CSV table of C-alpha atoms in Angstrom, one decimal:
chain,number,residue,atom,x,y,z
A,19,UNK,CA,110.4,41.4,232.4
A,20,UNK,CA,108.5,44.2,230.8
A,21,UNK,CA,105.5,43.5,229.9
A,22,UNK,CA,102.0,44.6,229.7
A,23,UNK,CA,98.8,43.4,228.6
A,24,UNK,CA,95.1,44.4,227.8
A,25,UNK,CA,93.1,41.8,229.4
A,26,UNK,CA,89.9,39.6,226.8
A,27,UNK,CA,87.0,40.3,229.5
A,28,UNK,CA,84.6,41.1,227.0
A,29,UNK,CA,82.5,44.5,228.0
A,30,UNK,CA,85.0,46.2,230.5
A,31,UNK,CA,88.4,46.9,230.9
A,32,UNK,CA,91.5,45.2,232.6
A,33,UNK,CA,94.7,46.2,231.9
A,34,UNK,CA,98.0,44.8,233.7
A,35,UNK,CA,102.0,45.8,234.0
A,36,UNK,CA,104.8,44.2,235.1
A,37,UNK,CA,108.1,46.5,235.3
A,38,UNK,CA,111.7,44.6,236.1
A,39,UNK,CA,114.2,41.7,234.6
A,40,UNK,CA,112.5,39.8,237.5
A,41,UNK,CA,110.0,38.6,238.3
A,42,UNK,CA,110.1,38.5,242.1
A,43,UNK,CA,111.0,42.0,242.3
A,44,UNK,CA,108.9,43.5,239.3
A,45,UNK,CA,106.9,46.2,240.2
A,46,UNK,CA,103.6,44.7,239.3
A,47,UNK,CA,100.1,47.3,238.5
A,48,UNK,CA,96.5,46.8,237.0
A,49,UNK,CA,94.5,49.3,235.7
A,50,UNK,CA,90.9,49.4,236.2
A,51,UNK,CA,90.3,45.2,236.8
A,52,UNK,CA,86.3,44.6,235.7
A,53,UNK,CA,84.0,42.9,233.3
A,54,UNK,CA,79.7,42.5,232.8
A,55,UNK,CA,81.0,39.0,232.0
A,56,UNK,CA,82.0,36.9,235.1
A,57,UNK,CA,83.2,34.3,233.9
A,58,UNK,CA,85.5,35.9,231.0
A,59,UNK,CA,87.2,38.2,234.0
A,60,UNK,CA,87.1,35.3,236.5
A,61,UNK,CA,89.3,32.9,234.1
A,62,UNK,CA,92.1,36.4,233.2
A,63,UNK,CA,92.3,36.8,236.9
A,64,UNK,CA,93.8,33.7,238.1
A,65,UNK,CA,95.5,33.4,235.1
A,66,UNK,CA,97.1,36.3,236.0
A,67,UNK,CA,97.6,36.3,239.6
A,68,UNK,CA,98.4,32.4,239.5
A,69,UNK,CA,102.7,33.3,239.4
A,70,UNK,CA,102.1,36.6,241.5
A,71,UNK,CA,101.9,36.8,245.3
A,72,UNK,CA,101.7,40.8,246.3
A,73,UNK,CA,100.5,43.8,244.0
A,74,UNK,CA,102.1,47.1,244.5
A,75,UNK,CA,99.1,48.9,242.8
A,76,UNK,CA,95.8,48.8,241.7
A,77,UNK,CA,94.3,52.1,239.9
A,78,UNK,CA,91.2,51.9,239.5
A,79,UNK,CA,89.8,55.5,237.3
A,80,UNK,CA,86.2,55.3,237.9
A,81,UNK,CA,83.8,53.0,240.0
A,82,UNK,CA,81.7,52.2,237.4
A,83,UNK,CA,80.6,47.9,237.9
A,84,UNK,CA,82.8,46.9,234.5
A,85,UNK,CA,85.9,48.7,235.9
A,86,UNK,CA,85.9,47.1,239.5
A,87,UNK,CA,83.9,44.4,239.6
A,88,UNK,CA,86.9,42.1,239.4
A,89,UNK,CA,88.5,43.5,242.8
A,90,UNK,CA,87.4,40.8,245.5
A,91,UNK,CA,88.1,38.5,243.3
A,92,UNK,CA,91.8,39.4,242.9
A,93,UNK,CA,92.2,39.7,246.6
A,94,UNK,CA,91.0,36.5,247.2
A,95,UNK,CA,93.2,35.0,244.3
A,96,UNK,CA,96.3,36.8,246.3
A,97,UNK,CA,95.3,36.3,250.0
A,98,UNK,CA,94.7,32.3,249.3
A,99,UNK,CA,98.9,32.6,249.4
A,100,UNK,CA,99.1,34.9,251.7
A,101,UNK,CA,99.4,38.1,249.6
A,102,UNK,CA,97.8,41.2,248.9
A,103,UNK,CA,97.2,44.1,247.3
A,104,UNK,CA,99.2,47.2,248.8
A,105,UNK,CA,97.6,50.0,247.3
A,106,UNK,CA,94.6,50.6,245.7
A,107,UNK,CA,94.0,54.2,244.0
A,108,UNK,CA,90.8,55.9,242.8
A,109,UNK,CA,89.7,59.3,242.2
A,110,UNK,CA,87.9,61.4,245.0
A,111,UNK,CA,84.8,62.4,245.2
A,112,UNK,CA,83.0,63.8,249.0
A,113,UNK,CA,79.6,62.3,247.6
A,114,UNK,CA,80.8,59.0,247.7
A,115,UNK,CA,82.5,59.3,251.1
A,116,UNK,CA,80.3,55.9,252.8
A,117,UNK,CA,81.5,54.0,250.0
A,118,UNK,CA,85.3,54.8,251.1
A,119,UNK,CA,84.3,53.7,254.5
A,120,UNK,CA,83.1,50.4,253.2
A,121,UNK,CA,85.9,49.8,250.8
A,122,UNK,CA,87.9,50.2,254.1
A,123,UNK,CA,86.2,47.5,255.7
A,124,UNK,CA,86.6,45.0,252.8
A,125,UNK,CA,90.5,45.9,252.0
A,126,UNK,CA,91.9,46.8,255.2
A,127,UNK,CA,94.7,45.0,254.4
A,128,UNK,CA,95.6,47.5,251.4
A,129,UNK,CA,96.4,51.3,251.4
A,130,UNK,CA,93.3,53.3,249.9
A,131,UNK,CA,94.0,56.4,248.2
A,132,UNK,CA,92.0,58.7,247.1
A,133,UNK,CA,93.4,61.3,244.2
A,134,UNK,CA,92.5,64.9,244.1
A,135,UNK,CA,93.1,67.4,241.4
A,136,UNK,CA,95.5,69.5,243.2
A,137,UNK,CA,96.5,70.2,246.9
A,138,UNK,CA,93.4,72.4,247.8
A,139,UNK,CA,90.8,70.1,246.1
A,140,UNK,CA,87.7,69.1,249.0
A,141,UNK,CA,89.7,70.5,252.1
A,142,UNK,CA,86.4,71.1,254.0
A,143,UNK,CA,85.7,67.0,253.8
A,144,UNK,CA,89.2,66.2,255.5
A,145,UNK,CA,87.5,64.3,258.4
A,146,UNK,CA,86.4,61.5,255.9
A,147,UNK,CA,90.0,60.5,255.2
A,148,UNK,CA,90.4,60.0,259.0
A,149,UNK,CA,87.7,58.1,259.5
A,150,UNK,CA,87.7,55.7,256.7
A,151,UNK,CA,91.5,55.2,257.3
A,152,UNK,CA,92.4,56.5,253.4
A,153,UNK,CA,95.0,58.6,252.1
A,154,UNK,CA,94.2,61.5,250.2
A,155,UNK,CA,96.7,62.8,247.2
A,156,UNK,CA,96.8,65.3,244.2
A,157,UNK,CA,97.4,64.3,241.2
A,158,UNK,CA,101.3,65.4,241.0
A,159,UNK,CA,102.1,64.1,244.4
A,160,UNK,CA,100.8,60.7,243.0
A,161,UNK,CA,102.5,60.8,240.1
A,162,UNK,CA,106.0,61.7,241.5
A,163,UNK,CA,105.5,58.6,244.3
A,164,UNK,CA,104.6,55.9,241.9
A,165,UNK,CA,107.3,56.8,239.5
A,166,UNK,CA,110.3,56.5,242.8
A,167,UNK,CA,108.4,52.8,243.5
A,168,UNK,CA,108.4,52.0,240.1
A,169,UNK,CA,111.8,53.6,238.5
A,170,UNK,CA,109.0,54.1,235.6
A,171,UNK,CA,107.5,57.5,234.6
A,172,UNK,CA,103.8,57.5,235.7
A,173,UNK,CA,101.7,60.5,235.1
A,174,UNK,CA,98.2,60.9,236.5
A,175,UNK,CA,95.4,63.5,235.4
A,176,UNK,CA,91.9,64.0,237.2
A,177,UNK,CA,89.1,66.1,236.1
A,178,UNK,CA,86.4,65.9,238.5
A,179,UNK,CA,82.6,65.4,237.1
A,180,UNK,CA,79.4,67.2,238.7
A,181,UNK,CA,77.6,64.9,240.6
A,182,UNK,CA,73.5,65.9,241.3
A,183,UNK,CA,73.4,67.9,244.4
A,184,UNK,CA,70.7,65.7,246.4
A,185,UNK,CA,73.6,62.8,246.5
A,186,UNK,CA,76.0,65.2,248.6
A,187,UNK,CA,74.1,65.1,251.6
A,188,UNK,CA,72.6,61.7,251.4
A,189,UNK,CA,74.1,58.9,253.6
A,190,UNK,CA,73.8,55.3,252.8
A,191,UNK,CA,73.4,52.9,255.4
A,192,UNK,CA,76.6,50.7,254.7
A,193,UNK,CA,77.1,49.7,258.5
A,194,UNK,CA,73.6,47.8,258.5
A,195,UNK,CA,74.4,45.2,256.6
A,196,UNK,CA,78.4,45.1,255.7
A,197,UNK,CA,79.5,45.2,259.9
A,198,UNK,CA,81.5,41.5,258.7
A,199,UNK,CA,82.3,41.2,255.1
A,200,UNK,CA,82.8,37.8,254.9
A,201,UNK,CA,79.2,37.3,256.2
A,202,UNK,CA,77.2,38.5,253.3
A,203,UNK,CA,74.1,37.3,252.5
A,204,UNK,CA,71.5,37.9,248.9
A,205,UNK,CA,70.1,40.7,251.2
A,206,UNK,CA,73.3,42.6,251.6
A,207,UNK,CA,74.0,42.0,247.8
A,208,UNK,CA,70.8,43.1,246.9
A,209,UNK,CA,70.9,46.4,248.8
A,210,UNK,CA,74.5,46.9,247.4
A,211,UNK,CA,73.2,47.0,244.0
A,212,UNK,CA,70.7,49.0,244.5
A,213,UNK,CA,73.1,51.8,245.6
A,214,UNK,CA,74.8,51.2,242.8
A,215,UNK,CA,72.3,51.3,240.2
A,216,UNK,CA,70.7,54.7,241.7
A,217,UNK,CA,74.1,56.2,241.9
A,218,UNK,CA,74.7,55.4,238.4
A,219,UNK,CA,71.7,55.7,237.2
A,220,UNK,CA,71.9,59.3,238.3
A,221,UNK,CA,75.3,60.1,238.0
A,222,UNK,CA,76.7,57.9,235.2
A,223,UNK,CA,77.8,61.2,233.1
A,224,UNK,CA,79.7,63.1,236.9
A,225,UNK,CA,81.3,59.0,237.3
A,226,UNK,CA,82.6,58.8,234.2
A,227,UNK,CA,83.7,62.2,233.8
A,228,UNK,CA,86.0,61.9,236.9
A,229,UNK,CA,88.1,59.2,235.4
A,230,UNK,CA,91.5,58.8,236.3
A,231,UNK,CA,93.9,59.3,233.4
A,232,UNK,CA,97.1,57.8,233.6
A,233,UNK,CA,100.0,57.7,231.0
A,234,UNK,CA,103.4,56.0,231.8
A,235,UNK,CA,106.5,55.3,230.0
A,236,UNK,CA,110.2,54.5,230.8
A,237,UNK,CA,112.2,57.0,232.7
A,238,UNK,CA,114.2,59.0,230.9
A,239,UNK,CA,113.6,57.9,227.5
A,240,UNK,CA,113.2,60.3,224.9
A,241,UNK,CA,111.7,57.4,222.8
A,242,UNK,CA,108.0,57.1,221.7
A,243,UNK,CA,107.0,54.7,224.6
A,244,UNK,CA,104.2,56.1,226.0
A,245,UNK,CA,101.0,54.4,227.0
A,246,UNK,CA,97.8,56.5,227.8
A,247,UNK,CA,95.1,55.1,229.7
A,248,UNK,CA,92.0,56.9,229.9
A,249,UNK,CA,89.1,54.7,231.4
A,250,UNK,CA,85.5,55.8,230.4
A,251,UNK,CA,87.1,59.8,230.5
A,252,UNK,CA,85.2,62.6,228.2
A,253,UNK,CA,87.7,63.5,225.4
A,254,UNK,CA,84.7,64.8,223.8
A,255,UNK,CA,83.3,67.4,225.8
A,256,UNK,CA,85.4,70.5,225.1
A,257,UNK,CA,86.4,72.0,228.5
A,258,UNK,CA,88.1,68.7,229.8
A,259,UNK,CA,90.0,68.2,226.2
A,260,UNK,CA,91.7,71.3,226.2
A,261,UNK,CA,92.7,70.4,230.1
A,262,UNK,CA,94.0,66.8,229.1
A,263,UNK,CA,96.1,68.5,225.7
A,264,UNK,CA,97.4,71.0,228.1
A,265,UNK,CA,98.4,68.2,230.7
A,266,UNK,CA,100.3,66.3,228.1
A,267,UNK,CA,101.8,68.4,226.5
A,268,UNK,CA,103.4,69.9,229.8
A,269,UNK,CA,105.4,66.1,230.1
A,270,UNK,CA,108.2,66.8,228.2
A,271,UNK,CA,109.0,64.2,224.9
A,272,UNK,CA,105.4,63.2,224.8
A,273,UNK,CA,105.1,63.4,220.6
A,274,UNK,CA,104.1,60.5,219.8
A,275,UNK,CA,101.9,57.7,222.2
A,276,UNK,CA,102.8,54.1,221.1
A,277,UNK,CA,99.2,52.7,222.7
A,278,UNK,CA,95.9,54.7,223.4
A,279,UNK,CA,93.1,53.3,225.1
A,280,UNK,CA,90.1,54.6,223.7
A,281,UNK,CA,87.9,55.9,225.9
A,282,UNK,CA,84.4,54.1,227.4
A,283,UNK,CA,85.0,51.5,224.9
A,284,UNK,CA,84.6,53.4,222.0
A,285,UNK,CA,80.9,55.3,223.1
A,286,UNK,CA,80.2,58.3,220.7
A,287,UNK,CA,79.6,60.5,223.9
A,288,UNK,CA,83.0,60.5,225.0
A,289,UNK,CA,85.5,60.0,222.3
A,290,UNK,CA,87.2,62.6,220.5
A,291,UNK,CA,86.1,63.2,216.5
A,292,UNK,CA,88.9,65.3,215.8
A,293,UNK,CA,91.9,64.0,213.9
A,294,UNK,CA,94.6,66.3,215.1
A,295,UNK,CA,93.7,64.7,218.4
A,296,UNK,CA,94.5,61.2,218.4
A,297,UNK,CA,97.3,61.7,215.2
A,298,UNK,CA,100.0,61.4,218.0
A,299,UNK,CA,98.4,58.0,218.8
A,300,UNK,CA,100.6,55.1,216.7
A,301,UNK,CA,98.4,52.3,218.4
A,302,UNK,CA,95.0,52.5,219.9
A,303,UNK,CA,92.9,49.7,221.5
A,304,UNK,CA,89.0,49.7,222.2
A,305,UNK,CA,88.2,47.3,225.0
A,306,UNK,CA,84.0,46.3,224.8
A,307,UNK,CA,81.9,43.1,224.4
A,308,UNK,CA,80.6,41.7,221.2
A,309,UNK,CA,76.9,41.3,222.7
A,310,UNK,CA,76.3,44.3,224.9
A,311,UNK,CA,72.8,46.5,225.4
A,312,UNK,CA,75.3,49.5,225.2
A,313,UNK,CA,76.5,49.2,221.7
A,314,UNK,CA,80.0,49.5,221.9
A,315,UNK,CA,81.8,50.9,220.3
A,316,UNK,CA,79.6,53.4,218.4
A,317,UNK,CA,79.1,53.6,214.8
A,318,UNK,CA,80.2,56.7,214.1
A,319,UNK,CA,83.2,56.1,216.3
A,320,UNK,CA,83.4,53.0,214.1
A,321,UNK,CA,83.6,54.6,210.7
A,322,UNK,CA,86.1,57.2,212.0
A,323,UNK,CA,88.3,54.5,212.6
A,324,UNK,CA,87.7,52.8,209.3
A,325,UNK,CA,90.6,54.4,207.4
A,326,UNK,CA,92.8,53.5,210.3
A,327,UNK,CA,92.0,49.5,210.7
A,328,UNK,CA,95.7,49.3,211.2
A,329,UNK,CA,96.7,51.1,214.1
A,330,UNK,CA,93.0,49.8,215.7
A,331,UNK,CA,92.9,46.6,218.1
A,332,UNK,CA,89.8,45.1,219.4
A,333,UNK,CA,89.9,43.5,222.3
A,334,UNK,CA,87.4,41.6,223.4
A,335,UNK,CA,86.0,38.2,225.3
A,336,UNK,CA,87.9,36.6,222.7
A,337,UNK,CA,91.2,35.0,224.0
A,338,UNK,CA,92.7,35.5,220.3
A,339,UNK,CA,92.3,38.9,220.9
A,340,UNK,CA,94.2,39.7,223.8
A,341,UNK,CA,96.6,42.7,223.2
A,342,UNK,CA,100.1,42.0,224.9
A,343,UNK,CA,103.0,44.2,224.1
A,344,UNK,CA,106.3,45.4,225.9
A,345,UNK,CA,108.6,48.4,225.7
């Protein structure tokens, strides 16, 4: 059974494979699993986890609320039959070392890894892996595991964003109010938004920058069969397209990707305007909500796709527009 799916959650993103002739023994991954709407992401969730009982991995590219917000909710969908997910993967960044901690108290049950750009990325913060219990990994390393696991070809890409320097040093009193997880209160929920909205609020360019990218395919296969994730990446700003052309073009028989997602749900900031750029793309999908404060996707982005309506699919918090494929 190979088949993989782009999620109707409406302003987010939640994208899911399954890999094998069986079920039982398909290597099953989500990418990025969140939504501003609830109850759209609440109803795709159990519909999906309803046959499945363990995940082998969740990749999650940025931290951002409509990418993640779906996680507890998927582990409690899994645990109520006694499974789990095994690993769940997001990029790394030493400002956001507490939250690490925290995510190990709430998913000590799953692996946490934490991707780096390359071997020697954030050596000086290697105490933080021991202490939140987390495995840290470059991108390569990462890659090369996954695709053994998966006897798929996944590829993974991290460019790390610049995050204000006042949030490096800053520590965040996590242990104050999550010491027992499944003892929240409003308080606790309260303070954990507030964290949230500051970091984002300062730092929503550095969070979004630091996506991780991820492109996977069959192994061996010469064929056009690619799919490229990207998460709310920058294909705009200059420095990190040149460094994601450069990364894919350095996997060997990538000519062609059958499915693009385009990034940040189609915002003008961070998707690409020139046409040599996406003309390898044979299908590309732009995940938003059709009443959001963020207009999504932008106009401009809009009218470049115009004279390409047919290799564009919306998907949105409209079931009828689920985008299912398989390769």
């Amino acid at each position: 059974m190979l088949k993989f799916e782009f999620h109707p959650v409406g302003q987010g993103l939640f994208y899911s494979g399954s890999i094998s002739n069986d079920m039982d023994s398909a290597f099953k991954f989500v990418y990025d699993i969140g939504s501003i709407r609830k109850d759209r992401l609440d109803i795709e969730i159990e519909k999906y986890a309803e046959p499945l009982k363990n995940i082998h991995y969740v990749f999650l590219s940025h931290i951002d609320y409509d990418h993640v917000s779906g996680l507890i909710k998927l582990k409690s969908e899994l645990a109520d039959k006694g499974g789990r997910i095994e690993n769940i993967v997001m990029p790394y960044a030493r400002e956001l070392d507490d939250l690490y901690i925290y995510l190990n108290k709430i998913f000590g049950e799953s692996n946490i890894v934490l991707v780096t750009k390359n071997q020697d990325d954030d050596q000086e913060t290697v105490e933080i892996f021991e202490e939140a219990q987390v495995t840290k990994i470059d991108a390569a390393t990462l890659s090369e595991e996954v695709s053994k696991k998966a006897t798929w070809e996944f590829h993974f890409y991290y460019v790390k964003g610049k995050y204000k320097e006042k949030f490096r040093t800053k520590r965040w009193p996590f242990d104050k109010f999550f010491e027992d997880p499944q003892n929240w209160n409003n308080d606790s929920i309260k303070l954990l938004r507030l964290y949230f909205h500051t970091w984002f609020k300062n730092n929503a360019a550095a969070t979004n920058d630091s996506s991780l990218i991820m492109l996977h395919r069959p192994s061996n296969s010469v064929d056009q069969k690619e799919t490229l994730l990207t998460g709310d990446s920058n294909w705009k700003k200059a420095a990190n397209l040149e460094e994601y052309k450069k990364w894919i073009m350095n996997i060997k028989h990538v000519n062609r990707v059958d499915v693009f997602q385009l990034p940040h749900h189609g915002a003008y900031y961070n998707n690409p305007t020139y046409s040599n750029v996406l003309s390898f793309a044979k299908n590309v999908v732009v995940t938003y909500g059709t009443y959001n404060k963020f207009h999504h996707p932008d106009q401009e982005v809009e009218d470049y796709w115009e004279d390409h309506s047919d290799r564009l699919h919306e998907v949105t918090e409209k079931a009828d527009t689920r985008y299912e494929y398989d390769i």
